[in-house]
Short mmCIF file of C-alpha atoms and ligand atoms in Angstrom, two decimals:
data_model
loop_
_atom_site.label_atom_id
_atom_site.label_comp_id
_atom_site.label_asym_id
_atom_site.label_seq_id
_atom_site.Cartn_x
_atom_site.Cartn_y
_atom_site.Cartn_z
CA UNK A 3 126.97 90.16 123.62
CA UNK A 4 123.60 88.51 124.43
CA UNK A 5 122.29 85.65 125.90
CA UNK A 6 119.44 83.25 125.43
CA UNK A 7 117.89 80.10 127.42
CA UNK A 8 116.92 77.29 125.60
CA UNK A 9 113.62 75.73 127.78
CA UNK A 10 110.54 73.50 127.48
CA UNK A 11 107.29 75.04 126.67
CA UNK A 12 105.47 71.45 127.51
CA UNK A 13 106.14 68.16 130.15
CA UNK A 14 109.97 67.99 129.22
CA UNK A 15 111.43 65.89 126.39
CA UNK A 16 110.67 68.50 123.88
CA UNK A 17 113.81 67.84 121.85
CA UNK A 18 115.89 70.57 124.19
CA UNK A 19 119.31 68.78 124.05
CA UNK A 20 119.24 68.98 119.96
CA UNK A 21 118.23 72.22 120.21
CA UNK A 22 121.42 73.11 122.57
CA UNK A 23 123.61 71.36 120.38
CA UNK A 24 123.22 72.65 117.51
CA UNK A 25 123.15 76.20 118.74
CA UNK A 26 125.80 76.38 121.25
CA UNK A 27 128.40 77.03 117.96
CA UNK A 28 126.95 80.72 118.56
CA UNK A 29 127.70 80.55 122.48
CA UNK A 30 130.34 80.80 124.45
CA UNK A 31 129.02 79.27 127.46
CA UNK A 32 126.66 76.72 128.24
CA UNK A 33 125.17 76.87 131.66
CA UNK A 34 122.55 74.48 133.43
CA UNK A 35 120.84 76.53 135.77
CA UNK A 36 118.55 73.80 137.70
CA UNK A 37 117.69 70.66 137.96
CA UNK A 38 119.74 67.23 138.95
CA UNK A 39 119.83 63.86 136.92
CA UNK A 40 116.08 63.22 136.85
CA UNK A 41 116.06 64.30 133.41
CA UNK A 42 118.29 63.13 130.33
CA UNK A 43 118.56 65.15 126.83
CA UNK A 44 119.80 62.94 124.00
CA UNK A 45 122.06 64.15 121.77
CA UNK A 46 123.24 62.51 118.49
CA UNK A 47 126.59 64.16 116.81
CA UNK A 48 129.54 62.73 115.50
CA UNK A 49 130.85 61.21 118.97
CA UNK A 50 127.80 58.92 119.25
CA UNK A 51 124.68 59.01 120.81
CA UNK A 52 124.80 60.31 124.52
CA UNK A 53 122.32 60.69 127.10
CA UNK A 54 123.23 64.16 129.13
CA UNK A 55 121.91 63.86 132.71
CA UNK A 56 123.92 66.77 134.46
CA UNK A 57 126.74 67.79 131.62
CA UNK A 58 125.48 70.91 129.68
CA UNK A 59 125.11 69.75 126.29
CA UNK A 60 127.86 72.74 125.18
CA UNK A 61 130.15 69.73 126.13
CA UNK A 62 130.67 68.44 122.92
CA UNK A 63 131.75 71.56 121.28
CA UNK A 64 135.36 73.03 121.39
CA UNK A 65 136.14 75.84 123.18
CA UNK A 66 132.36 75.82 124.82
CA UNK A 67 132.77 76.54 128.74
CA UNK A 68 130.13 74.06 130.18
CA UNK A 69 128.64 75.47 133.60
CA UNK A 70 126.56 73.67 136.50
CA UNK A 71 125.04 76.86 138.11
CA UNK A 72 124.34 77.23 141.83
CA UNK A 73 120.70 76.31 141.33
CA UNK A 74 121.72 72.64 139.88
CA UNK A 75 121.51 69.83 142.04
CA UNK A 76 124.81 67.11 141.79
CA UNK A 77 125.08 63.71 142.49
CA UNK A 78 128.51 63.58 142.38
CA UNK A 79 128.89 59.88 142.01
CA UNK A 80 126.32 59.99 138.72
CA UNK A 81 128.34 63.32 137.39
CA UNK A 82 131.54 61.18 137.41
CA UNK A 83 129.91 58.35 136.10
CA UNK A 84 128.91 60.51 133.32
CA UNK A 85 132.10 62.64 132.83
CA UNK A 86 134.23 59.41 132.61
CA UNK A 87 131.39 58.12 129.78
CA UNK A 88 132.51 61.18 127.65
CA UNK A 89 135.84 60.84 128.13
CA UNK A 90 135.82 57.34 127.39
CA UNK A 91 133.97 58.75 123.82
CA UNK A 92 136.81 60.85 123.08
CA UNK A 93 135.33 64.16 124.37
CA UNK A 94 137.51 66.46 126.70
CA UNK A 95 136.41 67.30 129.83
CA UNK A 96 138.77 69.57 131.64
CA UNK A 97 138.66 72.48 134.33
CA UNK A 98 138.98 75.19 131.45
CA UNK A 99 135.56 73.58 129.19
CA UNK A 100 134.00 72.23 132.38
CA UNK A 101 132.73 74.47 135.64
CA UNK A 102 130.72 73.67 138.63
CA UNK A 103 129.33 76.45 140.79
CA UNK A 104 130.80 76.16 144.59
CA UNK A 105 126.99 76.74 145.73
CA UNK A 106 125.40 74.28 143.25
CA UNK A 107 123.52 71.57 146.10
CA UNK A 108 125.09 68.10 146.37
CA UNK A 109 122.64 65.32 146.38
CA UNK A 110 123.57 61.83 148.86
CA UNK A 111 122.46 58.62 148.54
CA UNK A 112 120.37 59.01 151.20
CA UNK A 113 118.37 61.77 149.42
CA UNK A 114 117.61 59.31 146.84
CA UNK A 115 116.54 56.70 149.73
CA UNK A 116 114.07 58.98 150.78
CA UNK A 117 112.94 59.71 147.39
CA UNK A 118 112.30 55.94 147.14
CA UNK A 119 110.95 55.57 150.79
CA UNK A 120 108.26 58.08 150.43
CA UNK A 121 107.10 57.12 147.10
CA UNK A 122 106.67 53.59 148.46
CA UNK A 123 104.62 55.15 151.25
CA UNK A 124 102.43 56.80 148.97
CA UNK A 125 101.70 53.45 147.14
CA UNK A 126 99.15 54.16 144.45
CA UNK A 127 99.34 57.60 145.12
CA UNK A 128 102.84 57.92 144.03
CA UNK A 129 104.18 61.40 142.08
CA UNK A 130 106.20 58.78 139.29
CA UNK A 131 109.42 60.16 140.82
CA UNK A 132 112.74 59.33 139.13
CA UNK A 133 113.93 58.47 142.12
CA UNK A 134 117.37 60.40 142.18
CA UNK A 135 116.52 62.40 145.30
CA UNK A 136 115.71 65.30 143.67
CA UNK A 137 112.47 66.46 145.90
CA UNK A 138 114.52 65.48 148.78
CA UNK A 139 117.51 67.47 148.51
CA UNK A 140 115.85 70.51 147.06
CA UNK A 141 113.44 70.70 150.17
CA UNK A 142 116.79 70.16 152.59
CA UNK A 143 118.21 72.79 151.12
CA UNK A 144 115.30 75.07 151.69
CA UNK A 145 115.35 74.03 155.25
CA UNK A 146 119.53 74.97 154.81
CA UNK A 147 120.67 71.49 156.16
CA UNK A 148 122.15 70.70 152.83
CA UNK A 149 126.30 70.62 151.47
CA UNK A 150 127.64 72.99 148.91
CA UNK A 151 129.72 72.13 146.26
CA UNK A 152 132.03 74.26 147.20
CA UNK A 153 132.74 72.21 150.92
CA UNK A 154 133.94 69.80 149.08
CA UNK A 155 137.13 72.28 149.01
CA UNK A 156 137.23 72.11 152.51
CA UNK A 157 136.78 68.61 153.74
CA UNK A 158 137.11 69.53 157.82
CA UNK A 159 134.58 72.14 157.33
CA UNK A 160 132.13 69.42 155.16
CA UNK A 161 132.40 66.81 158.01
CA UNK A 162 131.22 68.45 160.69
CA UNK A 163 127.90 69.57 158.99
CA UNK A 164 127.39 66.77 157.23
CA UNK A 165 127.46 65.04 161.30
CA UNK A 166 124.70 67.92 162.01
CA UNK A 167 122.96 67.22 158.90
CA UNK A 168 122.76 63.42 159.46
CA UNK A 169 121.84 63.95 163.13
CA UNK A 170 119.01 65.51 162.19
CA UNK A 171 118.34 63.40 158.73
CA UNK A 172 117.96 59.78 161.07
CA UNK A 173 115.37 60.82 162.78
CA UNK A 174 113.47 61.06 159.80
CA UNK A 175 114.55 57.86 157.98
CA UNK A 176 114.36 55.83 161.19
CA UNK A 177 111.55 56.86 163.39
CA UNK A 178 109.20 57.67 160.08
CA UNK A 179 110.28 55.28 157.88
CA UNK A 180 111.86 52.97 160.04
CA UNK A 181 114.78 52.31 157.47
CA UNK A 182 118.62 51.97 158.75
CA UNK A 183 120.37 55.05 159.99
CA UNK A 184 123.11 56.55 157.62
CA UNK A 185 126.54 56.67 159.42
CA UNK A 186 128.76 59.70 159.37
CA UNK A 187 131.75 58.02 158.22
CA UNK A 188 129.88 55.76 155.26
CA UNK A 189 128.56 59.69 153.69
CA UNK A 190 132.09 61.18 154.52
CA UNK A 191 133.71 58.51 152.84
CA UNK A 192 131.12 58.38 149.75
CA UNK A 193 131.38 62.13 149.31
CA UNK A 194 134.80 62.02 149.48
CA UNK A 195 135.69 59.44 147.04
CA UNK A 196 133.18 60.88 144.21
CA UNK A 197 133.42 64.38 145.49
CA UNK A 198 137.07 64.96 145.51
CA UNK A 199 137.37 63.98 141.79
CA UNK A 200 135.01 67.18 140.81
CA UNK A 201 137.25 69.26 142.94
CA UNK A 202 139.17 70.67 140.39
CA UNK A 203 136.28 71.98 138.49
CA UNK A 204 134.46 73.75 141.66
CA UNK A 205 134.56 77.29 141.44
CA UNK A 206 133.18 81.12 141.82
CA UNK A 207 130.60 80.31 138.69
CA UNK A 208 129.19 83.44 139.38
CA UNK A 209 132.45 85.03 139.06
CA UNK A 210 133.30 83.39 136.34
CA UNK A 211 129.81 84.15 134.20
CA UNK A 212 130.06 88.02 135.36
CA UNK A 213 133.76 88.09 133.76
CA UNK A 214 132.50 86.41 130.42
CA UNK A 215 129.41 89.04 130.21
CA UNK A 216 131.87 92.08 130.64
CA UNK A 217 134.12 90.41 128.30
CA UNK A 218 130.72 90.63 125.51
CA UNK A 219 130.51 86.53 125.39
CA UNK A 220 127.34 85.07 124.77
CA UNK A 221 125.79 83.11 127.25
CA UNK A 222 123.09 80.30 126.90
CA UNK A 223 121.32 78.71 129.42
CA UNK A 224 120.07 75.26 129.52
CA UNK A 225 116.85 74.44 131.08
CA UNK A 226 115.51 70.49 132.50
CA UNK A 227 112.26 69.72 132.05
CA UNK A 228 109.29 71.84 130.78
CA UNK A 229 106.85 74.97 132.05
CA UNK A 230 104.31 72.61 133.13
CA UNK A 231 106.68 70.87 135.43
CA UNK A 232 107.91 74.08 136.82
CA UNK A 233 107.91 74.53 140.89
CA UNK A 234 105.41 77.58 140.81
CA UNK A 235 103.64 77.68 137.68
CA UNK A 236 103.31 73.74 136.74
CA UNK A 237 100.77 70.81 137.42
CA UNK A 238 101.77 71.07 141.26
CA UNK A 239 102.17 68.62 142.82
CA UNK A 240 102.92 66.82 139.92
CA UNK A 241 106.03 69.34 139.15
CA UNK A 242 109.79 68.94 139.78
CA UNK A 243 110.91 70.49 142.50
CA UNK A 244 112.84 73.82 141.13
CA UNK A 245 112.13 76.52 138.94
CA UNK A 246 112.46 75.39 135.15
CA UNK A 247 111.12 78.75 133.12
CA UNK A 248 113.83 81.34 131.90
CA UNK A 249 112.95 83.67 134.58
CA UNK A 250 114.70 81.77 136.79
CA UNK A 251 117.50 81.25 134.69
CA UNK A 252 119.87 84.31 135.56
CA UNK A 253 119.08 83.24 139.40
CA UNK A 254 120.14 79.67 139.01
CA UNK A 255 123.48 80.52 137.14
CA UNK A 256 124.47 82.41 139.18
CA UNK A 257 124.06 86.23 137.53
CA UNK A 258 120.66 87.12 138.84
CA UNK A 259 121.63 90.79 137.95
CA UNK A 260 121.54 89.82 134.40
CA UNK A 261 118.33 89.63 132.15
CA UNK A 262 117.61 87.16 129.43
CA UNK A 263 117.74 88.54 125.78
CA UNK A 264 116.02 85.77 124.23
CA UNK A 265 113.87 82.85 124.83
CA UNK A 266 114.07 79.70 122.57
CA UNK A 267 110.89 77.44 123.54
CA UNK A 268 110.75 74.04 122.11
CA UNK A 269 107.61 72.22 121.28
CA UNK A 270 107.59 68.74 120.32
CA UNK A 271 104.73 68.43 117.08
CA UNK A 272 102.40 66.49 119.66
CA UNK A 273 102.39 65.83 123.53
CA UNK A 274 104.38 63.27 125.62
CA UNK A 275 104.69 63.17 129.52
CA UNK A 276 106.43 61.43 132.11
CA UNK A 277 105.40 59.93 135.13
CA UNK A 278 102.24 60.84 136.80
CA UNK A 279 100.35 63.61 137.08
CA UNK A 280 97.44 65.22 134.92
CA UNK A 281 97.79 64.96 131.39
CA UNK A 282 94.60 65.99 129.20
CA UNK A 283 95.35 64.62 125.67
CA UNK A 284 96.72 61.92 126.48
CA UNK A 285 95.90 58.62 123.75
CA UNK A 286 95.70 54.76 125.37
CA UNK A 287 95.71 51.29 123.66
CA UNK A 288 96.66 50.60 119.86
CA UNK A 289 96.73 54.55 119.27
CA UNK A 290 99.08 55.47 121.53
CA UNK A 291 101.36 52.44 120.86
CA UNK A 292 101.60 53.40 117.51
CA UNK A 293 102.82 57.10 118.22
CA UNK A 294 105.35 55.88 120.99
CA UNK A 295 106.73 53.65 118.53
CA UNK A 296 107.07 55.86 115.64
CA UNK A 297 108.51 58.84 118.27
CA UNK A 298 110.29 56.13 120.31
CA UNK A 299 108.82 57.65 123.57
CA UNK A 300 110.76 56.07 126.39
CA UNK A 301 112.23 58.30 128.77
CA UNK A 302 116.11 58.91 128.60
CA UNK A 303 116.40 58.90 132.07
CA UNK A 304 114.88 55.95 133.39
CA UNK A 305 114.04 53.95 129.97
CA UNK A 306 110.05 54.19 131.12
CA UNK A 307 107.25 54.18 128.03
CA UNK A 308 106.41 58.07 127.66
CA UNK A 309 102.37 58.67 127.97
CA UNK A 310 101.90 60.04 124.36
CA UNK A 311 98.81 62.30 122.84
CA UNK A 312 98.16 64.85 120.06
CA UNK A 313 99.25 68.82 120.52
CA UNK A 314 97.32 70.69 123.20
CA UNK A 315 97.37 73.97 122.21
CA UNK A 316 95.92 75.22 125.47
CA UNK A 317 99.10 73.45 127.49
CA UNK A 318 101.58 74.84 124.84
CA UNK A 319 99.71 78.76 124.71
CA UNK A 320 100.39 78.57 128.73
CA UNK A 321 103.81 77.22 128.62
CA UNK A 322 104.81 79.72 125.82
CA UNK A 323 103.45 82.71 128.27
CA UNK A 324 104.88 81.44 131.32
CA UNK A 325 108.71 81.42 129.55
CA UNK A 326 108.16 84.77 127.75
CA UNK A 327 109.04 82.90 124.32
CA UNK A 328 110.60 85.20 121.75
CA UNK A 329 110.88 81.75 119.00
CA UNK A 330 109.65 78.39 119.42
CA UNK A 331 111.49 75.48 118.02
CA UNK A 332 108.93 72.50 116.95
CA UNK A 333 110.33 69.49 116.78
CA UNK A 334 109.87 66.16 115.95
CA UNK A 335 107.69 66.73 112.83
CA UNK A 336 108.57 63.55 111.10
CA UNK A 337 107.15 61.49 113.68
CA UNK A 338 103.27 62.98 112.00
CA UNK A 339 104.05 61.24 109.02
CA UNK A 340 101.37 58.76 109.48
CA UNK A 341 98.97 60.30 110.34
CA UNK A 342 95.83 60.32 107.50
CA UNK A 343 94.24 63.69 109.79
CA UNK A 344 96.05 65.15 112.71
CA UNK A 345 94.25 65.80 115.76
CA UNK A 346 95.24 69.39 117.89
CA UNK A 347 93.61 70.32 121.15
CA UNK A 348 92.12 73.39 120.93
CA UNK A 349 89.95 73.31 124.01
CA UNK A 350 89.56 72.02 127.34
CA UNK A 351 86.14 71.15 128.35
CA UNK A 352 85.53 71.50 132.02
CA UNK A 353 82.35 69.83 133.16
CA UNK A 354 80.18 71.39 129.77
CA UNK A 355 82.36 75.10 129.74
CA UNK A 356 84.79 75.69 127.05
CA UNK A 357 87.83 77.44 127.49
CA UNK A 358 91.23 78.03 126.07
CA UNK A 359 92.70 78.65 129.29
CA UNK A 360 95.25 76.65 130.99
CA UNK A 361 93.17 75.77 134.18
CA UNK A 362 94.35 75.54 137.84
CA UNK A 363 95.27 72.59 138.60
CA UNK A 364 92.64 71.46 140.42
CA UNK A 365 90.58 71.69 137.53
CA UNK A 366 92.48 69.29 135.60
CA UNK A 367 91.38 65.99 136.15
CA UNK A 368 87.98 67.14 135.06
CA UNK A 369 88.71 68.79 131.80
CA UNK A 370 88.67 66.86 128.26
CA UNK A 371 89.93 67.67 125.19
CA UNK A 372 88.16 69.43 122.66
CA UNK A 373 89.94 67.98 119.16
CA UNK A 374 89.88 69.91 115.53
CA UNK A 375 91.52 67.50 112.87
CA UNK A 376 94.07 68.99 110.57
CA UNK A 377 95.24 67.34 106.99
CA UNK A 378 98.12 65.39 107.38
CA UNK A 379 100.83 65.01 104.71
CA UNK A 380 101.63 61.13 104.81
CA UNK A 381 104.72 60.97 103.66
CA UNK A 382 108.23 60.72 104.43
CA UNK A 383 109.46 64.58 105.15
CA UNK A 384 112.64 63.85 107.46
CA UNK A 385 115.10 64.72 104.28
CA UNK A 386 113.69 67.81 103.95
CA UNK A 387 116.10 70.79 104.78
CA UNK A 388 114.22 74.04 103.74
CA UNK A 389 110.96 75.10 104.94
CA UNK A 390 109.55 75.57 101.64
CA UNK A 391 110.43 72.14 100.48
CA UNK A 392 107.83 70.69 103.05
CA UNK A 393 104.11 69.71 101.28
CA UNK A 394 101.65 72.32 101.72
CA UNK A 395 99.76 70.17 104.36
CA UNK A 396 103.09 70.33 107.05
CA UNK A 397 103.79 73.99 106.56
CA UNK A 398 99.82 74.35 107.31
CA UNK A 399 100.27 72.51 110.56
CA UNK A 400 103.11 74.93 111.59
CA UNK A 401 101.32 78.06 110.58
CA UNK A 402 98.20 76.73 112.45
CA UNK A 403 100.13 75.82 115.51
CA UNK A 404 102.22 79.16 115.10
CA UNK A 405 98.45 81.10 115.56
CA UNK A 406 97.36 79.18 117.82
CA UNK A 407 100.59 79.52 120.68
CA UNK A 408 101.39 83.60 119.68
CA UNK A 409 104.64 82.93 118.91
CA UNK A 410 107.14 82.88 115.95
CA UNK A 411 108.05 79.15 114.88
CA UNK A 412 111.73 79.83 114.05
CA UNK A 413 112.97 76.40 113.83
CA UNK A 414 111.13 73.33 112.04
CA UNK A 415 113.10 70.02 113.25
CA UNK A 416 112.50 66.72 111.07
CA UNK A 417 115.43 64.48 112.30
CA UNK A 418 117.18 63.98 115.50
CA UNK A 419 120.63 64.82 113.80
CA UNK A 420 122.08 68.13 113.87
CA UNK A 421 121.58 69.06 110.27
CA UNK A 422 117.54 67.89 110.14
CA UNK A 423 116.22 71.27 110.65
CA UNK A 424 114.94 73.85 108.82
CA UNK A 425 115.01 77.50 109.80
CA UNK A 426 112.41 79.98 108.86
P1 GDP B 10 115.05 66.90 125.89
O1 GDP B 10 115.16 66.42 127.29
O2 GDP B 10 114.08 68.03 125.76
O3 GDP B 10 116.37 67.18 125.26
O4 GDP B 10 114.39 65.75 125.03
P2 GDP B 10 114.86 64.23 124.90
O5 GDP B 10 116.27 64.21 124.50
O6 GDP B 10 114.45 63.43 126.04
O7 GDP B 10 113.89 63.78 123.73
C1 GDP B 10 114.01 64.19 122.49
C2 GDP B 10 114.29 62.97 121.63
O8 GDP B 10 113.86 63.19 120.33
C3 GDP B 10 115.74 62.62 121.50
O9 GDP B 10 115.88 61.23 121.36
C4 GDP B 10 116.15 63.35 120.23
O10 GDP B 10 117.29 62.80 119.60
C5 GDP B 10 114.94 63.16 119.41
N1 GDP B 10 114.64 64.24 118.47
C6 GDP B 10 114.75 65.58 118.66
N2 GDP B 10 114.25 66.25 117.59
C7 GDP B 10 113.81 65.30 116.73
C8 GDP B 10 113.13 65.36 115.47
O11 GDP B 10 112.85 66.42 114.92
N3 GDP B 10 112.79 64.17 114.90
C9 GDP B 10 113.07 62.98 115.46
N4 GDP B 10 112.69 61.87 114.84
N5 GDP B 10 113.69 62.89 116.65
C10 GDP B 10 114.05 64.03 117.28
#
């Protein structure tokens, strides 16, 4: 038995889902261990083309058990939205391949109110949030006035928190933002109607994921979003609002007795961030147009143009520490096709000091990019299926990068389909 987690080493959209996909044939279980649906992996396979904003991507594969741990959060009308997607596609999604921790957080619409409410307080000084109530619910449920999962099993119970909840909740969205009060019986009803349709798959996760480790199946965990968008570690306040490195990953399934065996970090071949926030390489005008096109950089989430730039080394070197990578997969090597030389970000320059450092975050706003230019290889590599097929000039950019981040490069990705990678 052994178990891995699969997480960003950057801002998120690193090419995760693919990564899941194609190695959940060597898993048993798939489990999501935080998170809601402010994030979307894309996965291409033989079903279609899906965007994953809650499912594990383990969904697709037979005999899989898919798992939303206790540290996810649900919007149970957008996870039925989505499971009824799949099943439209053909895929099965039953209580046996499909499990939802009974102390995974639910999210209500008025979480994602608030979300929406605050950020059009802030005005200019918005965080880019997605909007789906995530920094909402997570901080209700560290004040405990949130609803497990698992109350959905008992409806009586449900109600009369949710009425001490929502007491509590209108005093906020009327008297600070002056917005309409949320009745009892309109959130009783909504929960009700989306929640009781995910009844069937609530259960003991924990339970469940402790019985599959003493029975020696492997376990992979599926992380949202990347190190520099975790809680603690990230570009605070510019972060999501859980806990996305592999550390965490144990805790948010629900076997936080359990280590993690390995660590699978995936880098895409150059930078690309969502929503606001400090982001050091990033390239404007007919430059960065160009790369968003060629990477089609628009967010699978919310459909919003991805801020693009060349690999910073000093972002990735952090983000590989902070998740204790054992491999790295680095994706999206094709896009570099065009380049003539490829720019990598070696250094941050903080008003005249050099450093390789990842820099509080503080610091950030002041520090520039200090570029070296590598060869590039200018042409077409994404039929290439074995490392040493690649020209000279790509497999020098992965050996440089490789160097410069301290970790193995297991996994060279050319193609979003599951067969356009190479291993090494
Ligand atoms: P995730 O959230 O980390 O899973 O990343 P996203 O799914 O948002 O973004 C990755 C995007 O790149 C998806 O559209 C993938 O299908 C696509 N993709 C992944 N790897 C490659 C690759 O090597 N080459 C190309 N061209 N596309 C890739």
């Amino acid at each position: 038995m052994s178990n891995c987690a699969i997480v960003g080493i950057n801002w998120g959209d690193e090419g995760k889902g693919r990564m899941v996909d194609l190695v959940t044939e060597q898993y048993d279980v798939v489990v999501r261990y935080q998170g809601g649906n402010n994030a979307g992996h894309t996965v291409i396979n033989e079903y279609g083309k899906f965007a994953l904003h809650l499912l594990p991507s383990g969904i697709f594969r037979k005999d899989v058990v898919n798992v939303l741990g206790n540290g996810v959060v649900i919007d149970c009308e957008h996870l039925w939205k989505e499971i009824e997607d799949l099943q439209k596609a053909g895929i099965e999604i039953t209580p046996e391949n499909f499990k939802i921790s009974d102390r995974a957080t639910l999210v209500f619409p008025y979480h994602r109110d608030l979300d929406a409410l605050e950020e059009a307080r802030l005005k200019d000084r918005a965080y880019g949030s997605t909007k789906r109530g995530i920094a909402p619910v997570y901080s209700d449920k560290y004040q405990k006035k949130t609803i497990q999962a698992g109350e959905l099993l008992y409806p009586e119970y449900l109600k009369g928190r949710l009425a001490g909840i929502l007491e509590w909740k209108n005093l906020t969205i009327e008297n600070v933002y002056h917005a309409k009060p949320y009745s009892l019986e309109d959130m009783f009803a909504w929960v009700m109607e989306y929640g009781s349709r995910l009844a069937p798959f609530i259960c003991d996760a924990g339970a469940f994921l402790r019985q599959a480790e003493a029975q020696g199946k492997n376990i992979l965990f599926e992380a949202q979003l990347g190190a520099l968008r975790d809680l603690d570690f990230g570009i605070y306040p510019y972060t999501s609002s859980s806990n996305s490195i592999a550390a965490y990953a144990p805790v948010g399934a629900g076997i936080p007795g359990s280590r993690v065996d390995e660590v699978l970090g995936v880098v895409k071949a150059y930078s690309t961030c969502v929503g606001e926030g400090p982001f050091t390489c990033e390239w404007f005008g007919e430059e960065a147009e160009k790369l968003r096109e060629a990477g089609g950089e628009y967010g699978a989430a919310t459909g919003r143009p991805r801020r693009v730039g060349p690999l910073d080394l000093v972002a990735t070197r952090y983000g590989v520490q902070l998740q204790g990578a054992t491999n790295i997969a680095l994706t999206k090597m094709d896009i570099l096709s065009y380049l003539d030389k490829i720019p990598v970000c070696t250094h941050y320059d903080i008003d005249g000091t050099l450093t390789e450092s990842f820099p509080f975050p503080a610091l950030l706003d002041r520090a520039k990019p200090v570029y070296e230019y590598l060869p590039g290889w200018k042409c077409d590599i994404s039929g290439v299926r074995k490392y040493e097929d690649l020209p000279q000039a790509a497999r020098d950019y992965v050996e440089y990068v490789e160097r410069a981040i301290g970790c193995r490069i297991g996994y060279v990705s050319v193609g979003a389909e599951r067969d356009a990678i190479m291993t090494r």
